[in-house]
Amino acid sequence: MTLGEDVKERILKRRRYPLTQEKIWRRLSNDPKLKPFLYWTSPTLSNDVFQHGVGNCALVAALSSVSSKRQLLRNMFPTSTVSEYGVYRVRLCVDGEWKMILVDDWFPHRNDRGSNGFSMACSTNPFPDVRKRNLLGNHAFSVVDVGELGDAKYLRLRNSWGYNRVKFEEWSLCSPELADLLKMENVPTIAGSFFVEWKMFLKYFGQLSICRYRPHWSVLRVNMVIGGKWDDSQKNILIHVPRNCEMCVKVIDPNNKAKYRTWISIHRVDELDSNECGELLMCELIQESSRDISLTPGDYILMITELLGVKKESNVAIYTSIPISARICSWSPKLLIDVFQKAVGTFGREMRGYTRHDICIQKYTDNEDSFIVVMAENYTIDKYLHVHLRFAHPTPILFSRSDEDERFADVIPPRRRQILIVAYRSPVFDGKGFGMNVEYWVSKENKTKIGRSNRAEHVPFIRSDEYVHFTTVID
């Protein structure tokens, strides 16, 4: 018996697999049996929302946070009156696009267990270290407040159940000193809330989602093709900024929820039709949304791409503190190469021990070590620079080029530079760095090899759509 068959047999013995199809539909508005499943009746504050019998704690925690913003509720629900027919319109941003969705108040209900008729987004199995603190493992909470008292930073969280675990006090995750200070503040009581000192939050909570709700900002939305082999369907966005402003960019792929794969760059352009990279303000790997960036008056190119050779359509939203104008413009592999090489030169640093007067090896990474870009430059006139990279890291790494046992070898001709590798991993994994080993030398040989591979200029071979790794001339 295979492992999968064994697991399925054990589930079958519990009579919970496959899910039975026998269910009935009941109206939430007029069935007293469904009262325990009500989220809230008249939400005006985050503490008005209760999870009750609904199994999706992540949804309820999100609703709790949204309820503290009345304007958001007005935008989501065009009407606040109760429908006699139980039909309502809800305005939601789905995969980066605002859509009006028609919903009713009929809910599936099954007799075997109360929550099985609803989608389950989280598990109630506690992790060992979390259980010691009487916290719910893998459970979602809403953030009610954040603040500082003295040198201590804290958050106030709320359990959507409306109450906390047995033997769990409101101050259980605070130092005695901070607890005493908070008690002196005489903060109002909120059902199910508790305080967490920042250092305790980092220890026991694995994820924090922040919605940057800024109702006075402007937004431009566009659906565009990014990545893949260049066929002129890929485009950039030309932005005109009339005066100083803040901007952030959000990119969502509706067909693929994988994260840490989208690169965005912003550079200034002096001539609108120029294919040259001007002053580079940003070139980063983002998880859906970028950080805020300050822009002065002028014209900018926003480039959005991914380096895994996959062509896809994405929804792009550009948020700005003032109204701006934008239009689609041409994209080219040359500009992509120029942007990444300039990013390493601008934001990167020379690797200690791998730089001398005739060659230079630089790397560019972020503060979380979620990505690394390595570039080599050969200043010699008549010799070839050989560079071998080998990665050894316990967490999964994605590479911008196909790999052979996470090893790469390149030969850079005289007076040339090349991006050797772009690697990235999820920052949720513990540990720092990429465990990268670098070997280099110069010689008259124009080919190299790894292990039993054939001698070549690049191992593995650089495909025709892996533009970022093309060599360029050093001026």
Coordinates of C-alpha atoms in Angstrom, one line a residue:
M1 CA 0.0 0.0 0.0
T2 CA 1.3 3.4 -0.9
L3 CA 1.5 6.3 1.6
G4 CA -1.3 8.1 -0.2
E5 CA -3.5 5.0 -0.1
D6 CA -2.8 4.5 3.5
V7 CA -3.8 8.1 4.4
K8 CA -7.0 7.8 2.3
E9 CA -7.9 4.6 4.0
R10 CA -7.5 6.1 7.5
I11 CA -9.7 9.1 6.4
L12 CA -12.3 6.8 5.0
K13 CA -12.5 5.0 8.4
R14 CA -13.4 8.3 10.0
R15 CA -16.3 8.6 7.4
R16 CA -15.1 12.1 6.3
Y17 CA -13.8 11.3 2.8
P18 CA -15.0 11.9 0.2
L19 CA -17.2 14.7 1.4
T20 CA -20.9 13.8 1.3
Q21 CA -23.0 15.8 -1.1
E22 CA -26.2 15.7 1.1
K23 CA -26.7 19.3 2.2
I24 CA -29.6 21.7 2.5
W25 CA -29.7 25.4 1.8
R26 CA -31.0 27.9 4.4
R27 CA -31.5 31.6 4.4
L28 CA -29.3 33.4 6.8
S29 CA -31.8 36.1 7.4
N30 CA -34.8 34.1 8.5
D31 CA -33.5 30.8 9.9
P32 CA -32.9 30.9 13.7
K33 CA -30.7 27.7 13.4
L34 CA -28.1 29.8 11.5
K35 CA -27.9 32.5 14.1
P36 CA -24.6 31.2 15.4
F37 CA -23.1 31.8 11.9
L38 CA -23.8 35.5 11.8
Y39 CA -20.6 37.6 11.4
W40 CA -22.1 40.9 12.6
T41 CA -25.4 42.8 12.4
S42 CA -24.4 46.4 12.2
P43 CA -20.6 46.7 11.8
T44 CA -19.1 50.0 12.8
L45 CA -16.1 48.9 14.8
S46 CA -13.7 45.9 14.5
N47 CA -14.9 44.5 17.8
D48 CA -18.5 44.2 16.4
V49 CA -17.4 41.2 14.3
F50 CA -17.6 37.7 15.8
Q51 CA -16.6 34.4 14.2
H52 CA -19.1 32.2 16.0
G53 CA -19.6 29.0 14.1
V54 CA -17.9 30.0 10.9
G55 CA -14.7 28.1 10.2
N56 CA -12.8 30.6 8.2
C57 CA -10.9 32.6 10.8
A58 CA -8.8 34.4 8.2
L59 CA -11.9 35.8 6.5
V60 CA -13.4 37.0 9.8
A61 CA -10.2 38.6 10.9
A62 CA -10.0 40.5 7.6
L63 CA -13.7 41.6 8.0
S64 CA -12.9 42.8 11.5
S65 CA -10.0 45.0 10.3
V66 CA -12.1 46.4 7.4
S67 CA -14.9 47.2 9.7
S68 CA -12.8 49.9 11.4
K69 CA -12.9 51.9 8.2
R70 CA -16.4 53.1 7.5
Q71 CA -15.6 54.5 4.1
L72 CA -14.3 51.1 3.0
L73 CA -17.6 49.5 4.1
R74 CA -19.6 52.1 2.1
N75 CA -17.5 51.4 -0.9
M76 CA -18.0 47.6 -0.6
F77 CA -21.7 47.7 0.1
P78 CA -23.6 50.1 -2.2
T79 CA -26.7 49.8 -0.1
S80 CA -27.0 49.3 3.7
T81 CA -30.7 48.3 3.7
V82 CA -31.8 44.7 4.3
S83 CA -33.1 43.1 1.1
E84 CA -36.5 41.4 1.3
Y85 CA -35.3 38.9 -1.3
G86 CA -31.9 38.3 0.4
V87 CA -29.9 39.5 -2.7
Y88 CA -27.1 42.1 -2.3
R89 CA -24.4 43.7 -4.4
V90 CA -20.8 43.7 -3.1
R91 CA -18.0 45.6 -4.6
L92 CA -14.7 43.7 -4.2
C93 CA -11.2 44.0 -5.7
V94 CA -10.6 40.6 -7.2
D95 CA -7.0 39.9 -8.4
G96 CA -6.4 43.7 -8.8
E97 CA -9.7 44.4 -10.6
W98 CA -12.8 46.0 -9.0
K99 CA -15.9 43.9 -9.6
M100 CA -19.5 44.1 -8.6
I101 CA -20.5 40.7 -7.3
L102 CA -24.1 39.6 -6.7
V103 CA -24.6 37.5 -3.6
D104 CA -27.5 36.1 -1.7
D105 CA -28.1 35.0 1.9
W106 CA -28.6 31.3 1.2
F107 CA -25.9 29.2 2.9
P108 CA -25.1 25.4 2.5
H109 CA -25.7 23.5 5.7
R110 CA -24.9 19.9 6.6
N111 CA -26.0 17.8 9.5
D112 CA -22.8 16.0 10.4
R113 CA -20.7 18.9 11.6
G114 CA -21.4 22.6 11.7
S115 CA -18.4 23.9 9.8
N116 CA -18.0 21.3 7.1
G117 CA -20.4 23.1 4.8
F118 CA -18.0 26.1 4.7
S119 CA -14.6 26.6 3.2
M120 CA -11.8 26.1 5.8
A121 CA -8.9 28.4 5.5
C122 CA -6.9 27.5 8.6
S123 CA -6.3 24.6 11.0
T124 CA -6.9 24.6 14.8
N125 CA -3.9 22.3 15.5
P126 CA -1.6 24.3 17.8
F127 CA 2.2 24.3 17.3
P128 CA 4.0 23.1 20.4
D129 CA 5.7 26.4 21.3
V130 CA 2.5 28.4 20.6
R131 CA 0.4 26.0 22.8
K132 CA 2.6 26.7 25.8
R133 CA 1.3 30.3 25.6
N134 CA -2.3 29.1 25.3
L135 CA -2.5 30.6 21.8
L136 CA -4.4 29.0 18.9
G137 CA -2.0 27.6 16.4
N138 CA -2.4 28.6 12.7
H139 CA -5.3 31.0 13.7
A140 CA -5.9 34.5 12.3
F141 CA -6.3 37.6 14.5
S142 CA -7.0 41.2 13.7
V143 CA -4.7 44.0 14.8
V144 CA -6.7 46.6 16.8
D145 CA -3.9 48.9 17.8
V146 CA -0.2 49.4 17.9
G147 CA 1.8 51.7 20.1
E148 CA 4.9 52.4 22.3
L149 CA 5.3 52.8 26.0
G150 CA 8.7 53.8 27.1
D151 CA 11.2 51.6 25.2
A152 CA 8.6 48.8 24.6
K153 CA 6.6 48.4 21.4
Y154 CA 3.3 46.5 21.5
L155 CA 0.3 45.4 19.4
R156 CA -3.3 44.9 20.6
L157 CA -4.8 41.9 18.8
R158 CA -8.3 40.5 18.8
N159 CA -9.5 37.0 18.5
S160 CA -12.6 36.9 16.3
W161 CA -14.1 34.3 18.6
G162 CA -14.8 37.2 21.0
Y163 CA -13.0 35.6 23.9
N164 CA -9.6 34.1 24.7
R165 CA -8.4 30.7 25.8
V166 CA -8.7 29.5 29.3
K167 CA -5.8 30.7 31.6
F168 CA -4.9 33.3 29.0
E169 CA -4.9 36.8 30.4
E170 CA -4.9 40.1 28.5
W171 CA -1.3 40.7 29.4
S172 CA 0.1 37.2 29.0
L173 CA 2.4 38.1 26.1
C174 CA 3.9 41.2 27.7
S175 CA 6.7 41.7 30.1
P176 CA 5.6 42.6 33.7
E177 CA 6.9 46.2 33.2
L178 CA 4.9 46.7 30.0
A179 CA 1.8 45.1 31.6
D180 CA 1.9 47.5 34.5
L181 CA 2.2 50.5 32.1
L182 CA -0.7 49.3 30.0
K183 CA -2.9 48.8 33.0
M184 CA -2.3 52.4 34.0
E185 CA -3.5 53.6 30.6
N186 CA -7.1 52.5 31.4
V187 CA -7.8 51.3 27.8
P188 CA -11.4 50.4 27.0
T189 CA -12.3 46.7 27.1
I190 CA -12.6 44.9 23.7
A191 CA -14.0 41.4 23.7
G192 CA -11.4 38.8 22.8
S193 CA -8.5 41.3 22.7
F194 CA -5.0 41.0 24.3
F195 CA -1.7 42.8 24.2
V196 CA 1.5 41.4 22.6
E197 CA 4.9 42.9 23.1
W198 CA 6.7 43.3 19.8
K199 CA 9.5 40.8 20.6
M200 CA 6.9 38.2 21.6
F201 CA 4.9 38.9 18.4
L202 CA 8.0 38.1 16.3
K203 CA 8.4 34.8 18.2
Y204 CA 4.9 33.4 18.1
F205 CA 3.3 35.0 15.0
G206 CA 4.5 33.9 11.6
Q207 CA 2.7 36.4 9.2
L208 CA 1.5 40.0 9.3
S209 CA -0.7 41.4 6.4
I210 CA -1.0 45.1 6.1
C211 CA -3.6 46.9 4.0
R212 CA -2.4 50.3 3.1
Y213 CA -5.8 52.0 2.9
R214 CA -5.3 55.6 1.6
P215 CA -8.7 56.9 0.3
H216 CA -7.3 60.2 -1.0
W217 CA -4.7 58.5 -3.3
S218 CA -5.2 58.0 -7.1
V219 CA -4.9 54.7 -8.9
L220 CA -4.3 53.6 -12.5
R221 CA -5.0 50.0 -13.5
V222 CA -3.8 48.2 -16.6
N223 CA -3.8 44.5 -17.7
M224 CA -0.5 43.7 -19.5
V225 CA 1.8 40.9 -20.6
I226 CA 5.1 40.4 -18.8
G227 CA 7.9 37.9 -19.1
G228 CA 8.6 35.3 -21.7
K229 CA 10.3 35.5 -25.1
W230 CA 10.1 39.0 -26.5
D231 CA 7.4 39.2 -29.3
D232 CA 6.5 42.9 -28.8
S233 CA 3.5 42.1 -26.7
Q234 CA 5.5 43.0 -23.6
K235 CA 5.3 46.7 -22.7
N236 CA 6.6 49.2 -20.3
I237 CA 4.6 52.1 -18.7
L238 CA 5.7 55.7 -19.2
I239 CA 4.7 57.9 -16.3
H240 CA 4.5 61.7 -16.2
V241 CA 4.7 63.2 -12.7
P242 CA 3.6 66.9 -12.5
R243 CA 4.9 67.5 -9.0
N244 CA 6.4 65.7 -6.0
C245 CA 4.5 62.6 -5.1
E246 CA 4.6 59.1 -3.5
M247 CA 4.0 56.0 -5.5
C248 CA 3.6 52.3 -5.0
V249 CA 2.9 49.5 -7.5
K250 CA 0.9 46.3 -7.1
V251 CA 1.1 43.4 -9.5
I252 CA -1.2 40.4 -9.4
D253 CA -1.2 37.4 -11.6
P254 CA -4.9 36.1 -11.5
N255 CA -3.8 32.6 -12.8
N256 CA -0.9 32.0 -10.6
K257 CA -0.7 32.8 -6.9
A258 CA 3.1 32.1 -6.7
K259 CA 4.9 35.0 -5.0
Y260 CA 8.4 36.5 -5.0
R261 CA 8.6 36.3 -8.8
T262 CA 7.8 39.8 -10.1
W263 CA 10.5 42.4 -10.6
I264 CA 9.7 46.1 -10.9
S265 CA 12.1 48.9 -11.8
I266 CA 11.6 52.7 -12.0
H267 CA 14.1 54.9 -13.9
R268 CA 14.0 58.5 -15.1
V269 CA 13.9 59.3 -18.8
D270 CA 15.1 62.5 -20.3
E271 CA 13.7 61.7 -23.8
L272 CA 10.3 60.1 -24.1
D273 CA 11.4 57.7 -26.9
S274 CA 14.7 56.8 -25.3
N275 CA 15.7 53.2 -24.8
E276 CA 18.4 54.1 -22.4
C277 CA 18.1 53.6 -18.6
G278 CA 18.5 57.0 -16.9
E279 CA 18.7 57.5 -13.1
L280 CA 17.6 54.3 -11.5
L281 CA 15.4 54.8 -8.5
M282 CA 14.3 51.2 -7.8
C283 CA 14.9 47.6 -9.0
E284 CA 13.4 45.1 -6.7
L285 CA 11.6 41.7 -6.4
I286 CA 8.2 42.3 -4.9
Q287 CA 5.5 40.2 -3.2
E288 CA 2.5 41.7 -5.0
S289 CA 3.1 45.2 -3.7
S290 CA 6.2 47.4 -3.8
R291 CA 7.3 49.8 -1.1
D292 CA 6.5 53.5 -1.4
I293 CA 8.9 55.5 -3.5
S294 CA 9.3 59.3 -3.7
L295 CA 9.2 60.9 -7.2
T296 CA 10.1 64.4 -8.2
P297 CA 8.5 66.1 -11.3
G298 CA 9.5 64.4 -14.6
D299 CA 9.0 61.4 -16.8
Y300 CA 9.7 57.8 -15.7
I301 CA 9.7 54.3 -17.1
L302 CA 8.0 51.6 -15.0
M303 CA 9.3 48.1 -16.1
I304 CA 7.6 45.0 -14.8
T305 CA 9.0 41.6 -15.6
E306 CA 9.8 38.1 -14.3
L307 CA 12.9 36.2 -15.1
L308 CA 11.8 32.5 -15.1
G309 CA 11.0 32.5 -18.9
V310 CA 7.2 32.4 -18.4
K311 CA 5.0 34.7 -20.3
K312 CA 1.9 35.8 -18.4
E313 CA -0.8 38.4 -18.1
S314 CA -0.9 40.4 -14.9
N315 CA -3.1 43.1 -13.5
V316 CA -1.0 46.2 -12.5
A317 CA -2.2 48.9 -10.2
I318 CA -0.2 52.2 -9.8
Y319 CA -1.1 54.1 -6.6
T320 CA 0.0 57.7 -6.3
S321 CA -0.5 60.5 -3.8
I322 CA -1.5 62.9 -6.6
P323 CA -3.1 62.3 -10.0
I324 CA -0.6 61.4 -12.7
S325 CA -0.7 60.5 -16.4
A326 CA 0.6 57.3 -17.9
R327 CA 0.7 55.4 -21.2
I328 CA 1.9 52.1 -22.6
C329 CA 5.3 52.3 -24.3
S330 CA 7.8 49.8 -26.0
W331 CA 9.8 47.2 -24.1
S332 CA 13.1 45.8 -25.3
P333 CA 15.6 43.1 -24.1
K334 CA 18.4 45.7 -24.3
L335 CA 16.6 47.9 -21.7
L336 CA 16.1 45.0 -19.4
I337 CA 19.8 44.1 -19.5
D338 CA 20.7 47.8 -18.9
V339 CA 18.4 48.1 -16.0
F340 CA 19.7 45.0 -14.1
Q341 CA 23.3 45.9 -14.8
K342 CA 22.8 49.4 -13.6
A343 CA 20.9 48.1 -10.5
V344 CA 24.0 46.1 -9.4
G345 CA 26.3 49.0 -10.2
T346 CA 24.0 51.5 -8.3
F347 CA 22.7 49.4 -5.3
G348 CA 25.2 46.5 -5.1
R349 CA 28.6 46.2 -3.6
E350 CA 31.8 44.5 -4.5
M351 CA 32.3 41.1 -3.1
R352 CA 35.2 41.0 -0.7
G353 CA 38.1 38.9 -2.1
Y354 CA 36.6 38.8 -5.6
T355 CA 37.7 42.2 -6.9
R356 CA 41.1 43.4 -8.3
H357 CA 42.3 46.0 -10.8
D358 CA 41.4 43.9 -13.9
I359 CA 38.1 42.2 -12.8
C360 CA 35.2 42.9 -10.5
I361 CA 32.4 40.7 -9.1
Q362 CA 29.5 42.5 -7.4
K363 CA 26.3 41.4 -5.8
Y364 CA 23.0 43.2 -5.1
T365 CA 20.6 41.9 -2.4
D366 CA 17.9 43.3 -0.2
N367 CA 17.8 43.6 3.6
E368 CA 15.8 40.3 4.0
D369 CA 18.2 38.3 1.7
S370 CA 15.1 37.4 -0.4
F371 CA 17.1 37.8 -3.7
I372 CA 20.6 38.2 -5.0
V373 CA 21.9 39.5 -8.3
V374 CA 25.6 38.7 -9.2
M375 CA 27.4 40.5 -12.0
A376 CA 31.0 40.1 -13.2
E377 CA 33.1 42.6 -15.2
N378 CA 36.2 41.8 -17.2
Y379 CA 38.4 44.8 -17.7
T380 CA 41.3 42.9 -19.4
I381 CA 42.1 43.5 -23.0
D382 CA 43.1 39.9 -24.1
K383 CA 42.0 37.5 -21.4
Y384 CA 38.8 35.7 -20.5
L385 CA 37.3 35.8 -17.0
H386 CA 36.1 32.4 -15.8
V387 CA 33.5 32.5 -12.9
H388 CA 32.0 29.4 -11.3
L389 CA 29.0 29.7 -8.8
R390 CA 27.8 27.0 -6.5
F391 CA 24.8 27.3 -4.2
A392 CA 24.2 25.2 -1.1
H393 CA 21.2 26.3 0.9
P394 CA 18.6 24.4 2.9
T395 CA 15.6 26.4 1.5
P396 CA 14.2 26.2 -2.0
I397 CA 15.8 28.8 -4.4
L398 CA 14.5 29.9 -7.8
F399 CA 17.0 30.8 -10.4
S400 CA 16.8 33.0 -13.5
R401 CA 18.4 30.3 -15.6
S402 CA 18.1 26.6 -15.7
D403 CA 20.5 25.0 -13.3
E404 CA 22.6 21.8 -13.0
D405 CA 22.8 20.9 -9.3
E406 CA 22.6 24.6 -8.5
R407 CA 26.0 25.2 -10.2
F408 CA 26.7 27.8 -12.9
A409 CA 29.8 28.6 -15.0
D410 CA 30.4 31.5 -17.3
V411 CA 33.3 32.8 -19.4
I412 CA 33.2 36.6 -19.8
P413 CA 35.2 37.9 -22.9
P414 CA 37.6 40.9 -22.6
R415 CA 36.0 44.2 -21.9
R416 CA 32.6 42.7 -21.2
R417 CA 30.2 42.4 -18.3
Q418 CA 27.5 39.9 -17.5
I419 CA 24.7 39.2 -15.0
L420 CA 25.7 35.7 -13.9
I421 CA 22.6 34.8 -11.9
V422 CA 19.5 36.2 -10.3
A423 CA 18.3 34.0 -7.4
Y424 CA 15.5 34.4 -5.0
R425 CA 13.7 32.6 -2.2
S426 CA 10.8 33.2 0.2
P427 CA 11.8 35.4 3.1
V428 CA 9.5 33.4 5.4
F429 CA 12.2 30.8 5.6
D430 CA 14.7 31.1 8.5
G431 CA 18.3 31.9 7.9
K432 CA 20.4 34.5 6.1
G433 CA 22.2 34.5 2.9
F434 CA 22.3 32.0 -0.1
G435 CA 25.2 29.8 0.8
M436 CA 27.0 30.9 -2.5
N437 CA 30.5 29.8 -3.3
V438 CA 32.5 31.7 -6.0
E439 CA 35.6 30.6 -7.9
Y440 CA 37.2 32.7 -10.6
W441 CA 40.3 33.0 -12.7
V442 CA 41.5 34.6 -15.9
S443 CA 43.1 32.8 -18.8
K444 CA 43.4 32.6 -22.6
E445 CA 40.8 29.8 -22.7
N446 CA 37.4 30.9 -23.9
K447 CA 35.5 27.9 -22.7
T448 CA 34.9 26.2 -19.3
K449 CA 33.1 23.1 -17.8
I450 CA 31.4 21.8 -14.7
G451 CA 32.2 18.2 -13.7
R452 CA 31.5 16.1 -16.8
S453 CA 29.8 18.8 -18.8
N454 CA 31.0 19.7 -22.3
R455 CA 33.3 22.7 -22.5
A456 CA 31.2 25.8 -23.3
E457 CA 31.1 29.5 -22.8
H458 CA 28.1 29.1 -20.4
V459 CA 27.1 26.1 -18.3
P460 CA 24.2 25.6 -18.4
F461 CA 23.6 27.1 -21.9
I462 CA 21.9 30.5 -21.8
R463 CA 18.7 30.4 -23.7
S464 CA 17.6 32.9 -26.3
D465 CA 14.9 34.3 -23.9
E466 CA 17.3 34.6 -20.9
Y467 CA 18.1 38.2 -21.9
V468 CA 19.3 39.4 -18.6
H469 CA 22.4 37.1 -18.9
F470 CA 23.6 38.4 -22.2
T471 CA 27.0 40.0 -22.1
T472 CA 27.5 43.7 -22.9
V473 CA 30.5 45.9 -23.8
I474 CA 32.2 47.9 -21.2
D475 CA 32.6 51.5 -22.5

